[in-house]
Amino acid sequence: MIPVQLPAAVSDLIARLNSAGYSAYAVGGCVRDSLLGLTPHDWDLCTSALPEDMLRVFADERVAETGLKHGTLTVIRDHIPYEITTFRVDGAYTDHRHPDSVSFVSDVAEDLSRRDFTINAMAFSPDTGLTDLFGGREDLEAGIIRCVGEPCLRFEEDALRILRALRFASVYDFAIDPATDEAARKLAPTLQNVAAERIREELLKLLCGRGAGRMLRAYPDILGVIIPEILPMVGYDQQNHHHSWDLWEHTVRALEGVPPEPDLRLTMLLHDTGKPEVRTTDAKGEGHYKGHQQASARIAEKVTASLRLDNASRDRVIRLVENHDIPLRTVTGETNLDRTFLLRRLNRFGEKDLRALFLIHRADRIATGYSPPEREDARLKERMDALDALLAEQPCYTLKDLAVNGRDLMAAGLRGKAVGDALQRLLEEVMDGRTDNTKEALLNRLSSLN
Ligand code: ATP
Ligand code: MG
């Protein structure tokens, strides 16, 4: 395993606390990630100093006191925040959300024992080296997620830990220890009591992890507590000769086939959720799913609201779900027809979402089991290349690219709704290659539009 190397600022903060007579350590995620050879995205510290002691020790530093009640002082050095938290144990979690109280303690061992998993319960300081009381290092080496202490008790204290177990297993591609696994499944229904914001954070990380597909296959029961809308897909036979797998396996494969970005992964998780409700069966026994895109989009609306996803991501996911299999022919961008098609798609979706739709198509088609990945990769490349080539010309595909604006049209005598309508028609003229995007050509064209 890789030794922990503290950034200079962290060693210094620890040294300052030590010279004032307190013990202090780097703790949790940063120790875990260091041992894995990954670069920690932040450094958390824990200390025997009480909040008022820390305020005194760091009186000359830039600090934020927002978490002080729970024992956390944030020291800011070179614009980087370092959270330093007094050793503490948590009181009962009667509402399954927050500890009723926290009490400060003097021993790092007690602080480590309140933490969720062995791999997250290690502390490090330059003087003492690694403090690993629960076999965290061994579990890191073996790739195991295991609760600190008795799994059922730990999940009863805070049900979010159930989802966190799946999240860490996904992100590091680890296994979940059998006793932890069993407790997680047993107590999964209590996840219903956890605040949506906390769930969302863990779920999105889970969906973007290397082991996401494995977690979805192994734990639809747990994920179904958070998103019951996925449950009808599990084991659902599509009765369709374009599909090799049941709907859940198709969904999992489609999800694994898009880049690990939250919006895209969530889109694939939900893209076919509407299928079971719209299914019809023809005389030959073949299943059809007309309108499933809209049905899935309605489900996506509900699910993204229940997860309290931010509005931008929410709108995006709903739109991508609704349009996940919109026709995108293989185009070269060379003929006028190709240009027009691409420009109209750009106009409707914008560059970012159009590229996302290319990726979604590829993943969705490979996940049917009937389209060879090589063919879909080649098709994706063709589409991306055509789009790159077209965009390099800086073509006009939005109203703001148009060489005339509303003021120009008003000067030409149009009023009210007619202005917007005319701008839209002129934009279409330009995208379709019938008119040049110059003021002169457009104003000329205007007179013959009506
Ligand atoms: P990440 O890399 O995603 O930040 P992390 O392990 O740092 O992972 P955080 O949520 O930032 O996760 O929490 C920091 C530390 O606090 C954890 O490593 C763990 O020791 C402890 N912790 C966090 N959430 C819980 C929880 N719900 N129950 C018990 N301990 C927790
Ligand atoms: Mg962290």
Short mmCIF file of C-alpha atoms and ligand atoms in Angstrom, two decimals:
data_model
loop_
_atom_site.label_atom_id
_atom_site.label_comp_id
_atom_site.label_asym_id
_atom_site.label_seq_id
_atom_site.Cartn_x
_atom_site.Cartn_y
_atom_site.Cartn_z
CA MET A 1 0.00 0.00 0.00
CA ILE A 2 1.05 3.54 -0.71
CA PRO A 3 2.15 5.55 2.37
CA VAL A 4 0.06 8.56 3.34
CA GLN A 5 1.69 11.82 2.28
CA LEU A 6 0.18 14.86 3.89
CA PRO A 7 0.12 18.19 2.06
CA ALA A 8 2.28 20.76 3.82
CA ALA A 9 -0.78 22.68 5.03
CA VAL A 10 -2.22 19.58 6.69
CA SER A 11 1.05 18.70 8.46
CA ASP A 12 1.25 22.27 9.62
CA LEU A 13 -2.30 22.36 10.99
CA ILE A 14 -1.62 19.11 12.86
CA ALA A 15 1.69 20.51 14.18
CA ARG A 16 -0.01 23.66 15.45
CA LEU A 17 -2.60 21.62 17.36
CA ASN A 18 0.12 19.32 18.70
CA SER A 19 2.22 22.23 20.01
CA ALA A 20 -0.83 23.56 21.82
CA GLY A 21 -1.08 20.17 23.54
CA TYR A 22 -3.79 18.46 21.48
CA SER A 23 -3.71 15.34 19.40
CA ALA A 24 -4.72 15.67 15.75
CA TYR A 25 -4.98 13.45 12.68
CA ALA A 26 -5.98 13.38 9.05
CA VAL A 27 -9.00 11.08 8.98
CA GLY A 28 -11.58 9.30 6.84
CA GLY A 29 -11.77 9.64 3.06
CA CYS A 30 -8.37 11.30 2.63
CA VAL A 31 -6.54 8.50 4.44
CA ARG A 32 -8.48 5.85 2.52
CA ASP A 33 -7.80 7.48 -0.84
CA SER A 34 -4.10 8.05 -0.04
CA LEU A 35 -3.64 4.38 0.81
CA LEU A 36 -5.32 3.50 -2.49
CA GLY A 37 -2.85 5.73 -4.33
CA LEU A 38 -5.60 8.19 -5.29
CA THR A 39 -5.41 11.95 -4.82
CA PRO A 40 -7.84 12.93 -2.04
CA HIS A 41 -10.24 15.66 -3.13
CA ASP A 42 -10.23 17.12 0.36
CA TRP A 43 -8.44 16.67 3.67
CA ASP A 44 -10.46 16.31 6.88
CA LEU A 45 -8.81 16.46 10.28
CA CYS A 46 -9.93 15.36 13.72
CA THR A 47 -8.56 16.52 17.03
CA SER A 48 -8.89 16.32 20.81
CA ALA A 49 -9.15 20.14 20.88
CA LEU A 50 -12.62 21.43 21.69
CA PRO A 51 -14.19 24.02 19.36
CA GLU A 52 -13.22 26.90 21.65
CA ASP A 53 -9.66 25.54 21.85
CA MET A 54 -9.45 25.43 18.06
CA LEU A 55 -10.68 29.01 17.83
CA ARG A 56 -7.85 30.02 20.11
CA VAL A 57 -5.17 27.97 18.33
CA PHE A 58 -6.25 29.30 14.93
CA ALA A 59 -7.08 32.85 16.00
CA ASP A 60 -4.70 34.26 13.39
CA GLU A 61 -6.06 32.17 10.48
CA ARG A 62 -8.96 32.63 8.12
CA VAL A 63 -11.70 30.41 9.48
CA ALA A 64 -15.38 29.61 8.94
CA GLU A 65 -17.35 28.75 12.06
CA THR A 66 -20.44 27.30 10.36
CA GLY A 67 -20.09 23.78 11.79
CA LEU A 68 -18.87 24.77 15.22
CA LYS A 69 -21.92 23.40 17.08
CA HIS A 70 -21.08 19.92 15.79
CA GLY A 71 -17.43 20.46 16.54
CA THR A 72 -16.18 21.50 13.12
CA LEU A 73 -13.99 24.51 12.43
CA THR A 74 -12.98 25.17 8.84
CA VAL A 75 -9.55 26.70 8.38
CA ILE A 76 -8.95 28.23 4.97
CA ARG A 77 -5.43 28.29 3.59
CA ASP A 78 -4.68 29.42 0.04
CA HIS A 79 -8.39 29.24 -0.70
CA ILE A 80 -8.53 25.56 0.29
CA PRO A 81 -10.85 24.71 3.19
CA TYR A 82 -9.71 22.19 5.81
CA GLU A 83 -12.41 20.87 8.11
CA ILE A 84 -11.14 20.16 11.59
CA THR A 85 -13.57 18.34 13.88
CA THR A 86 -13.36 17.62 17.58
CA PHE A 87 -13.35 13.87 18.38
CA ARG A 88 -16.98 13.04 18.92
CA VAL A 89 -19.51 10.29 19.27
CA ASP A 90 -23.03 10.62 17.94
CA GLY A 91 -26.12 10.27 20.10
CA ALA A 92 -29.18 8.25 19.05
CA TYR A 93 -30.65 8.76 15.57
CA THR A 94 -34.31 8.63 16.57
CA ASP A 95 -35.46 10.25 13.32
CA HIS A 96 -33.18 8.08 11.14
CA ARG A 97 -31.67 11.30 9.81
CA HIS A 98 -29.51 13.21 12.22
CA PRO A 99 -27.99 12.29 15.53
CA ASP A 100 -30.10 13.79 18.32
CA SER A 101 -26.91 15.11 19.83
CA VAL A 102 -23.17 14.85 19.53
CA SER A 103 -20.82 14.59 22.47
CA PHE A 104 -17.18 15.45 22.35
CA VAL A 105 -14.69 12.85 23.56
CA SER A 106 -10.95 12.91 24.16
CA ASP A 107 -9.92 9.66 22.51
CA VAL A 108 -9.44 9.17 18.77
CA ALA A 109 -10.53 5.54 19.16
CA GLU A 110 -14.04 6.59 20.09
CA ASP A 111 -14.19 8.97 17.16
CA LEU A 112 -13.10 6.24 14.77
CA SER A 113 -15.67 3.81 16.12
CA ARG A 114 -18.60 6.09 15.15
CA ARG A 115 -17.54 6.03 11.49
CA ASP A 116 -19.39 3.92 8.97
CA PHE A 117 -16.97 1.50 7.30
CA THR A 118 -13.59 0.09 8.25
CA ILE A 119 -11.96 1.69 5.19
CA ASN A 120 -13.32 5.09 6.33
CA ALA A 121 -12.28 4.67 9.96
CA MET A 122 -8.53 5.20 9.78
CA ALA A 123 -6.55 8.18 11.05
CA PHE A 124 -3.02 9.29 10.23
CA SER A 125 -0.56 11.70 11.71
CA PRO A 126 3.18 12.10 11.05
CA ASP A 127 4.04 11.30 14.69
CA THR A 128 1.81 8.29 15.25
CA GLY A 129 1.58 6.87 11.73
CA LEU A 130 -1.59 5.01 10.82
CA THR A 131 -4.27 4.36 13.45
CA ASP A 132 -6.30 1.45 12.13
CA LEU A 133 -8.37 -0.17 14.86
CA PHE A 134 -10.87 -2.11 12.74
CA GLY A 135 -8.79 -3.68 9.99
CA GLY A 136 -9.46 -0.94 7.46
CA ARG A 137 -6.19 -1.42 5.69
CA GLU A 138 -6.72 -5.13 5.27
CA ASP A 139 -10.23 -4.50 3.90
CA LEU A 140 -8.83 -1.93 1.48
CA GLU A 141 -6.32 -4.47 0.24
CA ALA A 142 -8.95 -7.18 -0.09
CA GLY A 143 -11.50 -4.78 -1.57
CA ILE A 144 -14.19 -5.16 1.07
CA ILE A 145 -16.82 -2.78 2.42
CA ARG A 146 -17.51 -3.75 6.03
CA CYS A 147 -19.32 -1.86 8.77
CA VAL A 148 -17.46 -0.77 11.85
CA GLY A 149 -19.18 -2.80 14.57
CA GLU A 150 -22.51 -4.57 14.26
CA PRO A 151 -23.99 -3.83 10.81
CA CYS A 152 -27.65 -3.89 11.86
CA LEU A 153 -27.03 -1.43 14.68
CA ARG A 154 -25.02 0.85 12.44
CA PHE A 155 -27.70 0.88 9.73
CA GLU A 156 -30.40 1.42 12.34
CA GLU A 157 -28.52 4.48 13.57
CA ASP A 158 -28.35 5.96 10.07
CA ALA A 159 -29.97 4.22 7.11
CA LEU A 160 -28.03 6.32 4.62
CA ARG A 161 -25.07 4.06 5.39
CA ILE A 162 -26.87 1.29 3.47
CA LEU A 163 -26.65 3.33 0.30
CA ARG A 164 -23.14 4.49 1.16
CA ALA A 165 -22.05 0.83 1.32
CA LEU A 166 -23.29 0.37 -2.26
CA ARG A 167 -21.72 3.68 -3.28
CA PHE A 168 -18.24 2.79 -2.02
CA ALA A 169 -18.54 -0.74 -3.45
CA SER A 170 -19.41 0.82 -6.81
CA VAL A 171 -16.78 3.57 -6.83
CA TYR A 172 -13.88 1.32 -5.80
CA ASP A 173 -15.32 -1.82 -7.38
CA PHE A 174 -15.27 -3.56 -3.99
CA ALA A 175 -17.34 -6.40 -2.59
CA ILE A 176 -19.69 -5.95 0.35
CA ASP A 177 -18.96 -8.22 3.30
CA PRO A 178 -21.72 -10.85 3.81
CA ALA A 179 -22.84 -9.62 7.26
CA THR A 180 -22.96 -6.03 6.01
CA ASP A 181 -24.79 -7.17 2.87
CA GLU A 182 -27.37 -9.08 4.86
CA ALA A 183 -28.05 -6.18 7.22
CA ALA A 184 -28.26 -3.76 4.30
CA ARG A 185 -30.95 -5.82 2.58
CA LYS A 186 -32.85 -6.38 5.79
CA LEU A 187 -32.94 -2.72 6.76
CA ALA A 188 -33.31 -1.33 3.24
CA PRO A 189 -36.94 -0.20 3.85
CA THR A 190 -35.68 2.29 6.47
CA LEU A 191 -33.97 4.21 3.64
CA GLN A 192 -37.41 5.72 3.07
CA ASN A 193 -36.83 7.89 6.14
CA VAL A 194 -33.63 9.48 4.87
CA ALA A 195 -33.62 13.04 3.51
CA ALA A 196 -33.74 13.14 -0.31
CA GLU A 197 -30.68 15.37 -0.61
CA ARG A 198 -28.49 12.87 1.23
CA ILE A 199 -29.82 10.02 -0.92
CA ARG A 200 -29.25 11.92 -4.13
CA GLU A 201 -25.57 12.54 -3.42
CA GLU A 202 -24.84 8.89 -2.71
CA LEU A 203 -27.00 7.59 -5.55
CA LEU A 204 -25.33 9.75 -8.20
CA LYS A 205 -21.88 8.67 -7.03
CA LEU A 206 -23.04 5.06 -7.06
CA LEU A 207 -24.35 5.36 -10.62
CA CYS A 208 -21.04 6.85 -11.79
CA GLY A 209 -18.81 4.24 -10.14
CA ARG A 210 -16.86 1.52 -11.93
CA GLY A 211 -19.00 -1.14 -10.32
CA ALA A 212 -22.33 0.57 -10.97
CA GLY A 213 -23.66 -2.21 -13.19
CA ARG A 214 -22.69 -4.86 -10.68
CA MET A 215 -24.48 -2.98 -7.89
CA LEU A 216 -27.64 -2.51 -9.98
CA ARG A 217 -27.73 -6.21 -10.83
CA ALA A 218 -27.12 -7.31 -7.25
CA TYR A 219 -29.26 -4.79 -5.34
CA PRO A 220 -32.43 -3.83 -7.23
CA ASP A 221 -34.27 -4.54 -3.95
CA ILE A 222 -32.34 -1.80 -2.11
CA LEU A 223 -32.38 0.69 -4.99
CA GLY A 224 -36.07 -0.02 -5.47
CA VAL A 225 -36.76 1.45 -2.03
CA ILE A 226 -35.44 4.78 -3.30
CA ILE A 227 -36.78 4.48 -6.86
CA PRO A 228 -39.70 2.02 -6.86
CA GLU A 229 -40.22 2.86 -10.56
CA ILE A 230 -37.32 0.56 -11.50
CA LEU A 231 -38.88 -2.52 -9.94
CA PRO A 232 -41.29 -3.43 -12.78
CA MET A 233 -38.25 -3.69 -15.08
CA VAL A 234 -36.52 -6.39 -13.05
CA GLY A 235 -36.97 -9.73 -14.82
CA TYR A 236 -39.38 -8.13 -17.32
CA ASP A 237 -39.43 -10.15 -20.54
CA GLN A 238 -39.70 -7.69 -23.44
CA GLN A 239 -41.03 -10.35 -25.85
CA ASN A 240 -39.35 -8.52 -28.65
CA HIS A 241 -36.96 -9.98 -31.19
CA HIS A 242 -34.84 -6.82 -31.14
CA HIS A 243 -33.88 -7.47 -27.54
CA SER A 244 -31.73 -10.26 -26.07
CA TRP A 245 -32.17 -9.42 -22.40
CA ASP A 246 -34.85 -8.63 -19.88
CA LEU A 247 -35.60 -4.97 -19.40
CA TRP A 248 -33.49 -4.56 -16.26
CA GLU A 249 -30.42 -6.19 -17.80
CA HIS A 250 -30.90 -4.01 -20.87
CA THR A 251 -31.13 -0.94 -18.62
CA VAL A 252 -28.01 -1.88 -16.68
CA ARG A 253 -26.03 -2.46 -19.88
CA ALA A 254 -27.26 0.81 -21.37
CA LEU A 255 -26.19 2.62 -18.20
CA GLU A 256 -22.74 1.01 -18.26
CA GLY A 257 -22.43 2.08 -21.90
CA VAL A 258 -22.57 5.84 -21.33
CA PRO A 259 -19.77 7.94 -19.75
CA PRO A 260 -19.87 8.19 -15.95
CA GLU A 261 -21.68 11.53 -15.74
CA PRO A 262 -24.67 11.88 -13.40
CA ASP A 263 -27.16 13.21 -15.98
CA LEU A 264 -26.30 10.52 -18.52
CA ARG A 265 -26.30 7.66 -16.04
CA LEU A 266 -29.65 8.78 -14.59
CA THR A 267 -31.06 9.12 -18.11
CA MET A 268 -30.15 5.53 -18.92
CA LEU A 269 -31.50 4.26 -15.59
CA LEU A 270 -34.88 5.80 -16.43
CA HIS A 271 -35.01 5.68 -20.24
CA ASP A 272 -37.22 2.60 -20.51
CA THR A 273 -39.11 2.77 -17.19
CA GLY A 274 -42.30 3.55 -19.11
CA LYS A 275 -42.19 0.37 -21.18
CA PRO A 276 -44.20 -1.95 -18.93
CA GLU A 277 -47.14 0.48 -18.70
CA VAL A 278 -47.51 1.08 -22.46
CA ARG A 279 -46.89 -2.44 -23.70
CA THR A 280 -49.17 -3.98 -26.32
CA THR A 281 -48.84 -7.49 -27.73
CA ASP A 282 -49.53 -8.26 -31.37
CA ALA A 283 -51.05 -11.41 -32.86
CA LYS A 284 -47.61 -13.05 -33.11
CA GLY A 285 -47.00 -12.47 -29.41
CA GLU A 286 -44.46 -9.74 -30.03
CA GLY A 287 -44.34 -6.87 -27.50
CA HIS A 288 -44.59 -3.26 -28.68
CA TYR A 289 -43.87 -0.12 -26.67
CA LYS A 290 -45.25 2.82 -28.59
CA GLY A 291 -45.17 5.99 -26.49
CA HIS A 292 -42.77 4.58 -23.92
CA GLN A 293 -40.51 7.61 -24.41
CA GLN A 294 -43.21 9.94 -23.07
CA ALA A 295 -44.22 7.49 -20.35
CA SER A 296 -40.57 7.22 -19.26
CA ALA A 297 -40.24 11.02 -19.34
CA ARG A 298 -43.24 11.32 -17.00
CA ILE A 299 -41.61 8.84 -14.65
CA ALA A 300 -38.32 10.76 -14.92
CA GLU A 301 -40.19 13.91 -13.89
CA LYS A 302 -41.41 12.19 -10.78
CA VAL A 303 -38.15 10.50 -9.87
CA THR A 304 -35.96 13.57 -10.39
CA ALA A 305 -38.37 15.61 -8.27
CA SER A 306 -38.32 13.06 -5.48
CA LEU A 307 -34.50 13.13 -5.56
CA ARG A 308 -34.57 16.96 -5.43
CA LEU A 309 -32.28 17.13 -8.43
CA ASP A 310 -31.36 20.70 -9.36
CA ASN A 311 -33.59 22.22 -12.05
CA ALA A 312 -31.03 22.26 -14.85
CA SER A 313 -30.16 18.58 -14.46
CA ARG A 314 -33.79 17.72 -13.98
CA ASP A 315 -34.89 19.37 -17.23
CA ARG A 316 -31.97 17.82 -19.04
CA VAL A 317 -32.62 14.27 -17.83
CA ILE A 318 -36.34 14.51 -18.66
CA ARG A 319 -35.55 15.80 -22.15
CA LEU A 320 -32.90 13.18 -22.82
CA VAL A 321 -35.21 10.40 -21.62
CA GLU A 322 -38.05 11.64 -23.80
CA ASN A 323 -35.78 11.85 -26.85
CA HIS A 324 -33.52 8.90 -26.16
CA ASP A 325 -34.35 7.18 -29.44
CA ILE A 326 -35.23 10.14 -31.62
CA PRO A 327 -34.06 9.45 -35.22
CA LEU A 328 -30.44 10.48 -35.74
CA ARG A 329 -29.50 9.21 -39.13
CA THR A 330 -25.96 8.50 -40.02
CA VAL A 331 -24.96 11.73 -41.65
CA THR A 332 -21.77 12.98 -43.15
CA GLY A 333 -22.54 16.68 -43.08
CA GLU A 334 -21.49 16.81 -46.72
CA THR A 335 -24.78 17.01 -48.55
CA ASN A 336 -27.22 19.82 -48.05
CA LEU A 337 -29.75 17.36 -46.67
CA ASP A 338 -27.26 16.22 -44.03
CA ARG A 339 -26.41 19.77 -43.07
CA THR A 340 -30.03 20.71 -42.72
CA PHE A 341 -30.76 17.68 -40.61
CA LEU A 342 -27.84 18.31 -38.26
CA LEU A 343 -28.58 22.03 -37.99
CA ARG A 344 -32.19 21.34 -37.08
CA ARG A 345 -31.08 18.84 -34.45
CA LEU A 346 -28.59 21.40 -33.12
CA ASN A 347 -31.31 24.01 -33.05
CA ARG A 348 -33.59 21.73 -31.07
CA PHE A 349 -31.11 20.25 -28.60
CA GLY A 350 -27.99 22.41 -28.56
CA GLU A 351 -24.51 20.97 -29.03
CA LYS A 352 -24.11 19.44 -25.58
CA ASP A 353 -27.37 17.51 -25.58
CA LEU A 354 -27.01 16.45 -29.21
CA ARG A 355 -23.64 14.90 -28.37
CA ALA A 356 -25.27 13.28 -25.34
CA LEU A 357 -27.98 11.83 -27.59
CA PHE A 358 -25.32 10.33 -29.87
CA LEU A 359 -23.80 8.61 -26.84
CA ILE A 360 -27.19 7.51 -25.57
CA HIS A 361 -28.09 5.98 -28.93
CA ARG A 362 -24.91 4.00 -29.08
CA ALA A 363 -25.32 2.63 -25.55
CA ASP A 364 -29.01 1.85 -26.01
CA ARG A 365 -28.42 -0.05 -29.24
CA ILE A 366 -25.46 -2.06 -28.01
CA ALA A 367 -27.51 -2.95 -24.94
CA THR A 368 -30.13 -4.67 -27.08
CA GLY A 369 -27.58 -7.39 -27.75
CA TYR A 370 -28.29 -7.27 -31.46
CA SER A 371 -26.07 -4.50 -32.69
CA PRO A 372 -22.32 -5.17 -32.64
CA PRO A 373 -20.38 -2.59 -30.59
CA GLU A 374 -17.97 -2.04 -33.49
CA ARG A 375 -20.82 -0.96 -35.72
CA GLU A 376 -22.19 1.44 -33.09
CA ASP A 377 -18.73 2.83 -32.36
CA ALA A 378 -18.20 3.55 -36.05
CA ARG A 379 -21.62 5.19 -36.27
CA LEU A 380 -20.91 7.33 -33.21
CA LYS A 381 -17.60 8.45 -34.64
CA GLU A 382 -19.21 9.36 -37.95
CA ARG A 383 -21.81 11.45 -36.17
CA MET A 384 -19.34 13.22 -33.90
CA ASP A 385 -17.01 13.90 -36.83
CA ALA A 386 -19.82 15.31 -38.95
CA LEU A 387 -20.88 17.53 -36.07
CA ASP A 388 -17.30 18.71 -35.47
CA ALA A 389 -16.89 19.55 -39.15
CA LEU A 390 -20.15 21.43 -39.27
CA LEU A 391 -19.49 23.38 -36.06
CA ALA A 392 -16.04 24.36 -37.34
CA GLU A 393 -17.85 26.43 -39.96
CA GLN A 394 -19.61 28.33 -37.16
CA PRO A 395 -22.99 27.79 -38.80
CA CYS A 396 -26.15 29.62 -37.87
CA TYR A 397 -28.54 27.45 -35.89
CA THR A 398 -30.02 29.70 -33.21
CA LEU A 399 -31.87 33.01 -33.33
CA LYS A 400 -28.90 34.74 -31.83
CA ASP A 401 -26.69 33.56 -34.74
CA LEU A 402 -29.11 35.11 -37.22
CA ALA A 403 -27.85 38.24 -39.06
CA VAL A 404 -31.10 40.07 -38.30
CA ASN A 405 -32.82 40.60 -34.97
CA GLY A 406 -36.22 41.78 -33.79
CA ARG A 407 -35.26 45.42 -34.07
CA ASP A 408 -34.35 44.97 -37.74
CA LEU A 409 -37.71 43.39 -38.44
CA MET A 410 -39.57 46.14 -36.61
CA ALA A 411 -37.70 48.69 -38.67
CA ALA A 412 -38.97 46.77 -41.67
CA GLY A 413 -42.50 47.33 -40.42
CA LEU A 414 -43.35 44.13 -38.50
CA ARG A 415 -45.06 44.29 -35.11
CA GLY A 416 -45.89 42.02 -32.18
CA LYS A 417 -46.09 38.26 -32.74
CA ALA A 418 -45.23 38.64 -36.41
CA VAL A 419 -41.67 39.58 -35.41
CA GLY A 420 -41.00 36.32 -33.57
CA ASP A 421 -42.71 34.24 -36.24
CA ALA A 422 -40.68 35.86 -39.01
CA LEU A 423 -37.39 35.40 -37.13
CA GLN A 424 -38.18 31.71 -36.71
CA ARG A 425 -39.00 31.29 -40.40
CA LEU A 426 -35.87 33.11 -41.45
CA LEU A 427 -33.78 30.90 -39.21
CA GLU A 428 -35.31 27.84 -40.86
CA GLU A 429 -34.60 29.32 -44.29
CA VAL A 430 -30.95 29.73 -43.34
CA MET A 431 -30.64 26.27 -41.72
CA ASP A 432 -32.23 24.69 -44.78
CA GLY A 433 -29.73 26.47 -47.04
CA ARG A 434 -32.30 28.50 -48.94
CA THR A 435 -31.08 31.91 -47.82
CA ASP A 436 -27.65 33.26 -46.89
CA ASN A 437 -27.23 34.49 -43.36
CA THR A 438 -26.66 38.14 -44.28
CA LYS A 439 -28.82 41.08 -43.36
CA GLU A 440 -29.40 41.96 -46.96
CA ALA A 441 -30.43 38.47 -48.05
CA LEU A 442 -32.68 38.01 -45.03
CA LEU A 443 -34.52 41.32 -45.41
CA ASN A 444 -34.91 40.55 -49.08
CA ARG A 445 -36.34 37.14 -48.26
CA LEU A 446 -38.68 38.67 -45.70
CA SER A 447 -40.72 40.45 -48.35
CA SER A 448 -41.45 37.13 -50.12
CA LEU A 449 -42.22 35.13 -46.96
CA ASN A 450 -45.88 36.04 -46.52
P1 ATP B 1 -15.75 11.22 -0.38
O1 ATP B 1 -14.49 10.83 -1.03
O2 ATP B 1 -16.93 10.97 -1.22
O3 ATP B 1 -15.75 12.58 0.24
P2 ATP B 1 -15.68 10.38 2.32
O4 ATP B 1 -15.35 9.08 2.95
O5 ATP B 1 -14.79 11.52 2.60
O6 ATP B 1 -15.88 10.15 0.79
P3 ATP B 1 -17.73 11.95 3.44
O7 ATP B 1 -19.20 11.85 3.24
O8 ATP B 1 -17.00 13.17 3.00
O9 ATP B 1 -17.14 10.67 2.75
O10 ATP B 1 -17.44 11.70 4.99
C1 ATP B 1 -16.17 11.82 5.60
C2 ATP B 1 -15.97 10.74 6.66
O11 ATP B 1 -16.99 10.87 7.67
C3 ATP B 1 -16.14 9.32 6.14
O12 ATP B 1 -14.93 8.83 5.62
C4 ATP B 1 -16.59 8.58 7.36
O13 ATP B 1 -15.50 8.29 8.21
C5 ATP B 1 -17.46 9.60 8.06
N1 ATP B 1 -18.89 9.51 7.67
C6 ATP B 1 -19.50 10.21 6.71
N2 ATP B 1 -20.80 9.93 6.65
C7 ATP B 1 -21.03 9.03 7.62
C8 ATP B 1 -22.20 8.37 8.09
N3 ATP B 1 -23.39 8.57 7.51
N4 ATP B 1 -22.05 7.53 9.14
C9 ATP B 1 -20.85 7.34 9.71
N5 ATP B 1 -19.73 7.93 9.33
C10 ATP B 1 -19.80 8.77 8.29
MG MG B 2 -15.07 13.65 2.02
#
